[in-house]
Coordinates of C-alpha atoms and ligand atoms in Angstrom, one line a residue:
M1218 CA 0.7 16.6 12.4
Q1219 CA -2.8 17.8 13.3
G1220 CA -5.8 16.1 11.5
M1221 CA -5.6 14.7 8.0
T1222 CA -3.8 16.6 5.3
A1223 CA -6.4 18.5 3.2
P1224 CA -7.6 16.4 0.2
N1225 CA -6.7 18.9 -2.5
E1226 CA -3.3 19.9 -1.1
S1227 CA -0.8 19.0 -3.9
A1228 CA 1.4 16.1 -3.1
F1229 CA 4.1 14.2 -5.0
G1230 CA 5.2 10.8 -4.0
V1231 CA 8.1 8.6 -5.0
Y1232 CA 7.6 4.8 -4.9
V1233 CA 10.7 2.6 -5.0
H1234 CA 10.2 -1.2 -5.5
W1235 CA 12.6 -3.7 -4.1
P1236 CA 11.5 -7.0 -5.7
F1237 CA 13.3 -9.6 -3.5
C1238 CA 12.2 -11.8 -0.6
L1239 CA 13.8 -14.6 1.4
S1240 CA 10.9 -16.9 0.5
K1241 CA 7.7 -16.6 -1.4
C1242 CA 4.5 -16.7 0.7
P1243 CA 1.8 -18.9 -0.8
Y1244 CA -0.9 -16.2 -0.8
C1245 CA 1.2 -13.4 -2.3
D1246 CA 1.0 -12.2 -5.9
F1247 CA 3.1 -9.1 -5.4
N1248 CA 6.1 -8.7 -7.8
S1249 CA 8.5 -10.5 -5.4
H1250 CA 11.2 -13.0 -6.3
V1251 CA 13.5 -15.3 -4.4
R1252 CA 17.2 -15.4 -5.5
H1253 CA 19.7 -17.8 -4.0
A1254 CA 22.7 -15.9 -5.3
A1255 CA 23.7 -12.6 -3.6
I1256 CA 22.0 -9.5 -5.0
D1257 CA 24.5 -7.0 -6.4
E1258 CA 23.0 -4.0 -4.6
A1259 CA 25.6 -1.5 -6.0
R1260 CA 24.4 -2.5 -9.5
Y1261 CA 20.8 -1.9 -8.5
V1262 CA 21.7 1.5 -6.9
R1263 CA 23.2 2.6 -10.3
A1264 CA 20.1 1.4 -12.2
F1265 CA 17.7 3.1 -9.7
A1266 CA 19.8 6.3 -10.1
A1267 CA 19.4 6.1 -13.9
E1268 CA 15.7 5.5 -13.7
L1269 CA 15.2 8.3 -11.1
A1270 CA 17.2 10.7 -13.4
A1271 CA 15.1 9.8 -16.4
T1272 CA 11.9 10.2 -14.4
A1273 CA 13.0 13.6 -12.9
A1274 CA 13.7 14.8 -16.4
R1275 CA 10.1 14.3 -17.3
V1276 CA 8.6 15.8 -14.1
P1277 CA 11.2 18.4 -12.9
G1278 CA 10.8 20.9 -10.2
R1279 CA 8.5 18.8 -7.9
T1280 CA 8.7 18.9 -4.2
V1281 CA 8.6 15.3 -2.9
S1282 CA 6.2 15.0 0.0
T1283 CA 6.4 11.2 0.5
I1284 CA 8.8 8.4 -0.3
F1285 CA 7.9 4.7 0.0
F1286 CA 10.2 1.7 -0.2
G1287 CA 7.9 -1.2 -1.0
G1288 CA 8.3 -4.8 -2.1
G1289 CA 9.1 -7.5 -2.0
T1290 CA 11.1 -7.0 1.2
P1291 CA 12.9 -3.7 1.3
S1292 CA 14.3 -4.5 4.7
L1293 CA 16.7 -6.9 2.9
M1294 CA 18.4 -3.8 1.5
Q1295 CA 21.5 -2.5 3.2
P1296 CA 21.0 0.8 4.9
A1297 CA 23.7 2.3 2.6
T1298 CA 21.6 1.3 -0.4
V1299 CA 18.5 3.0 1.1
G1300 CA 20.7 6.1 1.9
A1301 CA 22.1 6.2 -1.7
L1302 CA 18.6 6.1 -3.2
L1303 CA 17.4 8.8 -0.8
D1304 CA 20.4 11.0 -1.8
T1305 CA 19.6 10.4 -5.5
I1306 CA 16.0 11.5 -5.0
A1307 CA 17.1 14.6 -3.2
K1308 CA 19.5 15.4 -6.0
H1309 CA 16.7 15.5 -8.6
W1310 CA 13.9 17.1 -6.7
S1311 CA 13.5 19.1 -3.5
V1312 CA 12.3 16.9 -0.6
A1313 CA 9.9 18.6 1.8
R1314 CA 11.4 19.0 5.3
D1315 CA 8.5 17.0 6.8
A1316 CA 8.5 14.4 4.0
E1317 CA 7.2 11.0 5.1
V1318 CA 9.8 8.3 4.3
T1319 CA 8.4 4.7 4.8
L1320 CA 10.1 1.4 4.4
E1321 CA 8.3 -2.0 4.4
A1322 CA 9.9 -4.7 6.5
N1323 CA 9.4 -8.4 7.1
P1324 CA 10.0 -9.5 10.7
T1325 CA 12.4 -12.2 9.4
S1326 CA 14.9 -9.5 8.4
V1327 CA 14.5 -7.0 11.2
E1328 CA 17.6 -6.2 13.3
A1329 CA 18.1 -3.3 15.6
T1330 CA 21.4 -2.1 14.0
R1331 CA 19.9 -2.3 10.6
F1332 CA 16.9 -0.3 11.7
R1333 CA 19.1 2.4 13.2
G1334 CA 20.9 2.5 9.9
Y1335 CA 17.7 3.1 8.0
R1336 CA 16.8 5.8 10.5
A1337 CA 20.2 7.5 10.0
A1338 CA 19.7 7.2 6.2
G1339 CA 16.5 9.2 6.5
V1340 CA 13.7 6.7 6.8
N1341 CA 11.2 8.0 9.4
R1342 CA 8.4 5.3 9.3
V1343 CA 8.3 1.5 8.9
S1344 CA 5.5 -0.8 8.0
L1345 CA 6.0 -4.3 9.3
G1346 CA 4.4 -7.5 7.8
V1347 CA 3.3 -9.2 11.1
Q1348 CA 0.3 -11.0 9.4
A1349 CA -0.8 -13.0 12.5
L1350 CA -0.1 -13.3 16.2
D1351 CA -0.3 -17.1 16.5
D1352 CA 2.5 -19.5 15.5
G1353 CA 0.2 -22.1 14.0
E1354 CA -1.5 -19.4 11.9
L1355 CA 1.8 -18.0 10.7
K1356 CA 2.9 -21.4 9.7
A1357 CA -0.4 -21.9 7.8
L1358 CA 0.3 -18.6 6.0
G1359 CA 3.8 -19.9 5.0
R1360 CA 5.5 -17.3 7.1
M1361 CA 9.1 -17.8 8.2
H1362 CA 8.8 -16.1 11.6
T1363 CA 7.0 -16.7 14.9
A1364 CA 4.6 -14.4 16.7
R1365 CA 7.4 -13.7 19.2
E1366 CA 9.8 -12.7 16.5
A1367 CA 7.1 -10.5 14.9
L1368 CA 6.4 -8.7 18.3
D1369 CA 10.2 -8.3 18.8
A1370 CA 10.4 -6.7 15.4
V1371 CA 7.6 -4.3 16.4
A1372 CA 9.5 -3.4 19.6
I1373 CA 12.6 -2.7 17.5
A1374 CA 10.5 -0.5 15.2
R1375 CA 9.1 1.3 18.1
A1376 CA 12.5 2.0 19.5
A1377 CA 14.0 3.2 16.2
F1378 CA 11.2 5.2 14.6
E1379 CA 8.6 7.6 15.9
R1380 CA 6.1 6.3 13.3
Y1381 CA 5.4 2.6 12.6
S1382 CA 2.6 0.5 11.4
F1383 CA 2.1 -3.2 10.9
D1384 CA 0.0 -5.4 8.7
L1385 CA -2.3 -8.3 9.7
I1386 CA -4.2 -10.7 7.4
Y1387 CA -7.6 -11.8 8.6
A1388 CA -10.5 -13.8 7.3
R1389 CA -8.1 -16.7 7.4
P1390 CA -9.2 -20.4 7.1
G1391 CA -11.1 -21.4 10.2
Q1392 CA -10.9 -18.0 11.9
T1393 CA -13.8 -17.2 14.2
P1394 CA -15.0 -13.7 15.1
Q1395 CA -14.0 -14.4 18.8
A1396 CA -10.5 -15.5 17.9
W1397 CA -10.0 -12.5 15.6
T1398 CA -11.3 -10.1 18.2
A1399 CA -8.8 -11.3 20.7
E1400 CA -6.0 -11.2 18.2
L1401 CA -6.9 -7.7 17.0
K1402 CA -7.0 -6.4 20.6
R1403 CA -3.5 -7.8 21.2
A1404 CA -2.4 -6.1 18.0
I1405 CA -3.9 -2.8 19.0
A1406 CA -2.1 -2.9 22.3
E1407 CA 1.2 -3.0 20.2
A1408 CA 0.2 -0.4 17.7
T1409 CA 0.5 3.3 18.5
E1410 CA -0.9 5.0 15.5
H1411 CA -1.6 2.9 12.4
L1412 CA -2.6 -0.7 11.4
S1413 CA -3.2 -2.2 8.0
L1414 CA -5.8 -5.0 8.2
Y1415 CA -6.3 -7.0 5.0
Q1416 CA -8.8 -9.7 4.4
L1417 CA -7.1 -12.7 2.9
T1418 CA -7.7 -12.7 -0.8
I1419 CA -7.1 -15.8 -3.0
E1420 CA -5.0 -14.5 -5.9
A1421 CA -4.7 -16.2 -9.2
D1422 CA -1.5 -18.2 -9.9
T1423 CA -0.6 -18.6 -6.2
P1424 CA -0.2 -21.9 -4.3
F1425 CA -3.3 -20.8 -2.2
H1426 CA -5.3 -20.5 -5.3
A1427 CA -4.4 -24.1 -6.3
L1428 CA -5.3 -25.4 -2.8
H1429 CA -8.5 -23.4 -2.8
K1430 CA -9.5 -24.8 -6.2
A1431 CA -8.8 -28.3 -5.0
G1432 CA -11.0 -27.8 -2.0
K1433 CA -8.1 -28.0 0.4
L1434 CA -8.2 -24.4 1.7
K1435 CA -11.5 -23.2 2.9
V1436 CA -11.8 -19.5 3.5
P1437 CA -14.7 -17.8 5.3
D1438 CA -17.9 -17.5 3.3
E1439 CA -19.4 -14.1 2.5
E1440 CA -21.4 -13.9 5.7
L1441 CA -18.6 -14.8 8.0
A1442 CA -16.2 -12.4 6.1
R1443 CA -18.7 -9.7 6.6
T1444 CA -18.9 -10.4 10.4
L1445 CA -15.1 -10.3 10.6
Y1446 CA -15.0 -7.0 8.7
D1447 CA -17.7 -5.5 10.9
T1448 CA -15.8 -6.7 14.0
T1449 CA -12.6 -5.1 12.7
Q1450 CA -14.4 -1.8 12.3
E1451 CA -15.9 -1.8 15.7
V1452 CA -12.9 -2.9 17.7
C1453 CA -10.6 -0.5 15.9
A1454 CA -12.9 2.5 16.2
A1455 CA -13.5 1.8 19.9
A1456 CA -9.7 1.9 20.4
G1457 CA -9.3 5.2 18.6
L1458 CA -8.0 3.7 15.3
P1459 CA -10.9 4.2 12.9
A1460 CA -10.7 3.1 9.3
Y1461 CA -9.6 6.0 7.0
E1462 CA -9.5 3.6 4.1
I1463 CA -11.2 0.2 3.6
S1464 CA -8.2 -1.7 5.1
N1465 CA -6.3 1.0 6.9
H1466 CA -6.8 2.3 10.4
A1467 CA -5.1 5.2 12.1
R1468 CA -5.4 7.8 14.8
P1469 CA -6.6 11.0 13.1
G1470 CA -3.5 12.7 11.7
A1471 CA -1.4 9.5 11.6
E1472 CA -2.6 8.2 8.2
C1473 CA 0.0 6.9 5.7
R1474 CA 0.5 10.1 3.6
H1475 CA 2.1 8.1 0.8
N1476 CA -0.9 5.9 0.3
L1477 CA -3.1 8.9 0.5
V1478 CA -1.3 10.2 -2.6
Y1479 CA -2.6 7.1 -4.5
W1480 CA -6.1 7.2 -3.1
R1481 CA -6.5 10.9 -3.7
A1482 CA -5.2 10.6 -7.3
H1483 CA -2.3 12.8 -6.8
E1484 CA 1.0 12.5 -8.7
Y1485 CA 3.7 9.9 -8.1
A1486 CA 6.7 8.5 -9.7
G1487 CA 7.4 4.7 -9.5
V1488 CA 10.9 3.3 -10.0
G1489 CA 12.2 -0.2 -9.8
P1490 CA 11.0 -3.5 -11.3
G1491 CA 7.2 -3.5 -11.8
A1492 CA 6.6 -0.1 -10.3
H1493 CA 3.7 2.0 -11.4
G1494 CA 3.6 5.8 -11.7
R1495 CA 1.1 8.6 -12.5
L1496 CA 3.0 11.6 -14.0
D1497 CA 1.5 14.9 -15.1
V1498 CA 3.4 15.7 -18.4
D1499 CA 2.4 18.5 -20.8
G1500 CA -1.1 18.8 -19.3
E1501 CA -1.7 15.0 -19.6
R1502 CA -1.8 12.4 -16.9
R1503 CA 0.4 9.5 -17.9
A1504 CA 0.2 6.0 -16.5
T1505 CA 3.7 4.4 -16.4
A1506 CA 4.8 0.9 -15.5
T1507 CA 8.2 -0.7 -15.7
E1508 CA 9.5 -4.2 -16.6
K1509 CA 8.6 -6.6 -13.8
R1510 CA 11.4 -9.2 -13.9
P1511 CA 14.3 -7.8 -11.9
E1512 CA 17.1 -8.9 -14.1
A1513 CA 15.3 -7.9 -17.3
W1514 CA 14.6 -4.5 -15.7
L1515 CA 18.2 -4.1 -14.8
M1516 CA 19.4 -4.9 -18.3
R1517 CA 16.8 -2.6 -19.8
V1518 CA 17.8 0.3 -17.6
E1519 CA 21.5 -0.3 -18.3
A1520 CA 20.8 -0.3 -22.1
T1521 CA 18.3 2.6 -22.3
G1522 CA 18.5 4.6 -19.1
H1523 CA 15.0 3.5 -17.8
G1524 CA 12.9 0.3 -17.4
V1525 CA 9.6 1.8 -18.5
T1526 CA 7.5 -0.6 -20.7
T1527 CA 4.1 1.2 -20.5
D1528 CA 3.6 5.0 -20.8
E1529 CA 0.1 6.0 -21.8
A1530 CA -1.9 9.2 -21.5
L1531 CA -5.1 8.5 -19.6
T1532 CA -8.3 9.8 -21.2
P1533 CA -10.6 12.0 -19.2
G1534 CA -13.0 9.0 -18.7
E1535 CA -10.1 6.8 -17.5
M1536 CA -8.9 9.5 -15.1
A1537 CA -12.3 9.9 -13.7
D1538 CA -12.9 6.2 -13.2
E1539 CA -9.5 5.8 -11.5
F1540 CA -10.4 8.8 -9.2
L1541 CA -13.6 7.1 -8.2
L1542 CA -12.1 3.7 -7.8
M1543 CA -9.3 5.0 -5.5
G1544 CA -11.1 7.8 -3.8
L1545 CA -14.2 5.8 -2.7
R1546 CA -11.9 3.5 -0.7
L1547 CA -11.3 6.5 1.7
A1548 CA -13.7 7.2 4.6
E1549 CA -13.5 10.9 3.5
G1550 CA -14.9 10.0 0.1
I1551 CA -14.5 12.1 -3.1
D1552 CA -15.2 15.6 -4.2
P1553 CA -17.9 15.3 -6.9
Q1554 CA -16.7 18.6 -8.4
R1555 CA -13.2 17.2 -9.0
Y1556 CA -14.8 14.2 -10.6
A1557 CA -16.7 16.6 -13.0
R1558 CA -13.5 18.5 -13.8
L1559 CA -11.7 15.3 -14.6
S1560 CA -14.3 13.6 -16.7
G1561 CA -16.0 16.6 -18.2
R1562 CA -19.4 15.4 -16.8
A1563 CA -21.1 15.3 -13.4
L1564 CA -21.9 12.0 -11.6
D1565 CA -25.4 10.9 -12.4
P1566 CA -27.7 12.4 -9.7
K1567 CA -30.2 9.5 -10.2
R1568 CA -27.7 6.8 -9.5
I1569 CA -26.5 8.7 -6.5
A1570 CA -30.1 9.0 -5.3
I1571 CA -30.6 5.3 -5.6
L1572 CA -27.4 4.4 -3.8
R1573 CA -28.2 6.9 -1.1
A1574 CA -31.7 5.4 -0.7
E1575 CA -30.1 2.0 -0.4
G1576 CA -27.8 3.4 2.4
A1577 CA -24.6 2.7 0.4
V1578 CA -23.4 6.3 0.0
E1579 CA -23.9 9.6 1.7
T1580 CA -23.0 13.3 1.2
T1581 CA -21.1 15.0 3.9
P1582 CA -21.9 18.6 5.1
S1583 CA -18.8 19.8 3.1
G1584 CA -20.2 18.2 -0.1
M1585 CA -17.9 15.1 -0.3
L1586 CA -19.6 11.9 -1.6
R1587 CA -18.6 8.9 0.5
V1588 CA -19.4 5.2 1.0
T1589 CA -21.2 4.4 4.2
Q1590 CA -20.2 1.7 6.7
S1591 CA -22.7 -0.7 5.2
G1592 CA -21.6 0.2 1.6
F1593 CA -18.0 -0.7 2.1
P1594 CA -18.4 -4.4 2.0
V1595 CA -20.0 -3.9 -1.5
L1596 CA -17.6 -1.2 -2.6
D1597 CA -16.8 -2.7 -6.0
A1598 CA -20.5 -2.8 -6.9
V1599 CA -20.9 0.9 -5.7
V1600 CA -18.0 2.0 -7.8
A1601 CA -19.2 0.1 -10.9
D1602 CA -22.6 1.6 -10.5
L1603 CA -21.3 5.2 -10.3
A1604 CA -18.7 4.8 -13.1
A1605 CA -21.2 3.2 -15.5
Ligands
SAM3144 C1 4.0 -6.7 -0.3 S1 3.8 -7.1 1.4 C2 5.2 -6.3 2.0 C3 5.5 -6.6 3.4 C4 6.6 -7.7 3.6 N1 7.0 -8.3 2.3 C5 6.0 -8.8 4.4 O1 5.4 -9.7 3.9 O2 6.2 -8.8 5.6 C6 2.4 -6.1 1.8 C7 1.3 -6.7 2.5 O3 0.3 -7.2 1.6 C8 -0.5 -8.1 2.3 N2 -0.9 -9.2 1.4 C9 -0.2 -9.8 0.4 N3 -0.9 -10.7 -0.2 C10 -2.1 -10.8 0.4 C11 -3.3 -11.5 0.2 N4 -3.4 -12.4 -0.8 N5 -4.4 -11.3 1.0 C12 -4.3 -10.3 1.9 N6 -3.2 -9.6 2.1 C13 -2.1 -9.8 1.4 C14 0.3 -8.6 3.5 O4 -0.3 -8.2 4.7 C15 1.6 -7.9 3.4 O5 2.1 -7.5 4.6
SF4_3145 S1 4.0 -11.3 1.6 FE1 5.9 -10.1 1.7 S2 7.5 -11.6 2.2 FE2 5.7 -12.8 1.5 S3 6.2 -13.0 -0.7 FE3 4.8 -11.3 -0.5 S4 6.2 -9.5 -0.5 FE4 7.5 -11.4 0.0

């Protein structure tokens, strides 16, 4: 692939949520569940097939450009399960010949034979949750793998797939800019084209939240977090992996095309427990979400043919706000004309002028409005200002 795909090129993504993990990490508030009994994968395959059929009946005739197995821990699925889901997707829609098919994997469940099985089933990209390259730090994050095991998983990914990425969490308790710079450089040496680098966030209702509230978990203050963020940008850019999104870095052309579907406000279907979708039906953009609890989702699909619990048409204002919120995360920014088409009104030139004078946004020669390097750390405030 040469350069980034054009922002306005039409794209249709399919997101499949696998909601199970071997253990629950204390910082994570994703829809992930630990089950001690074996998971009946064949039963899930039937339920996914029903939900995919119901979704395809609403948005027929699309060409699927990206598929993403997210979780949870999709690398706990048997390759045959992944293969069956890909076959079902291909039965209902045509799948582009160059479709990007990503699967998220946890190093704890990475085996070479299993990865070759995913490759044979049609997966062509993996995203590994490495999180840290130090055993003590991994333990503090509640991870069940060592740094060695994570790097071995990266090597297996590299051997099995032409495209792979991995995730690290930074701004961890006690992390210094020096230590993070060294860790990041080691990570970059292992990455070929893509890295996701997330600042640790303390999410409500997680064990980390309780510890943090009790004063037993101290995360970097705003100033240190800012230094760590700036370090991340500098080190990655110097290594040829600039940020194309606030937490995602890639060689130009190697961006995650599936995530670009979300950030560019294109259309996507979401299937599985707790999956979200944005479907264009009868000229309206509909926001869909499914039942989150895996067993309740299963029973709902078996009874009604789908697990959808939310299905709402977005108003022009909601669509425009979502477009801003997602699009301004991208280094490329947003097309103000598309904003105006969605919302029925232009962005306020006065507000843009103020933000520009503050150095938070800029307009590119091609007319895109984007957040600057110094605006990114205050992205939420910039979006709120423009959306108001
Ligand atoms: C849903 S996980 C999927 C990957 C896989 N389950 C794993 O953990 O290896 C996606 C990524 O979200 C990130 N993440 C989850 N909770 C986070 C938090 N509270 N702060 C920062 N990053 C977080 C982690 O980097 C994780 O790899
Ligand atoms: S970070 Fe990954 S492995 Fe840990 S609980 Fe969340 S989804 Fe599961």
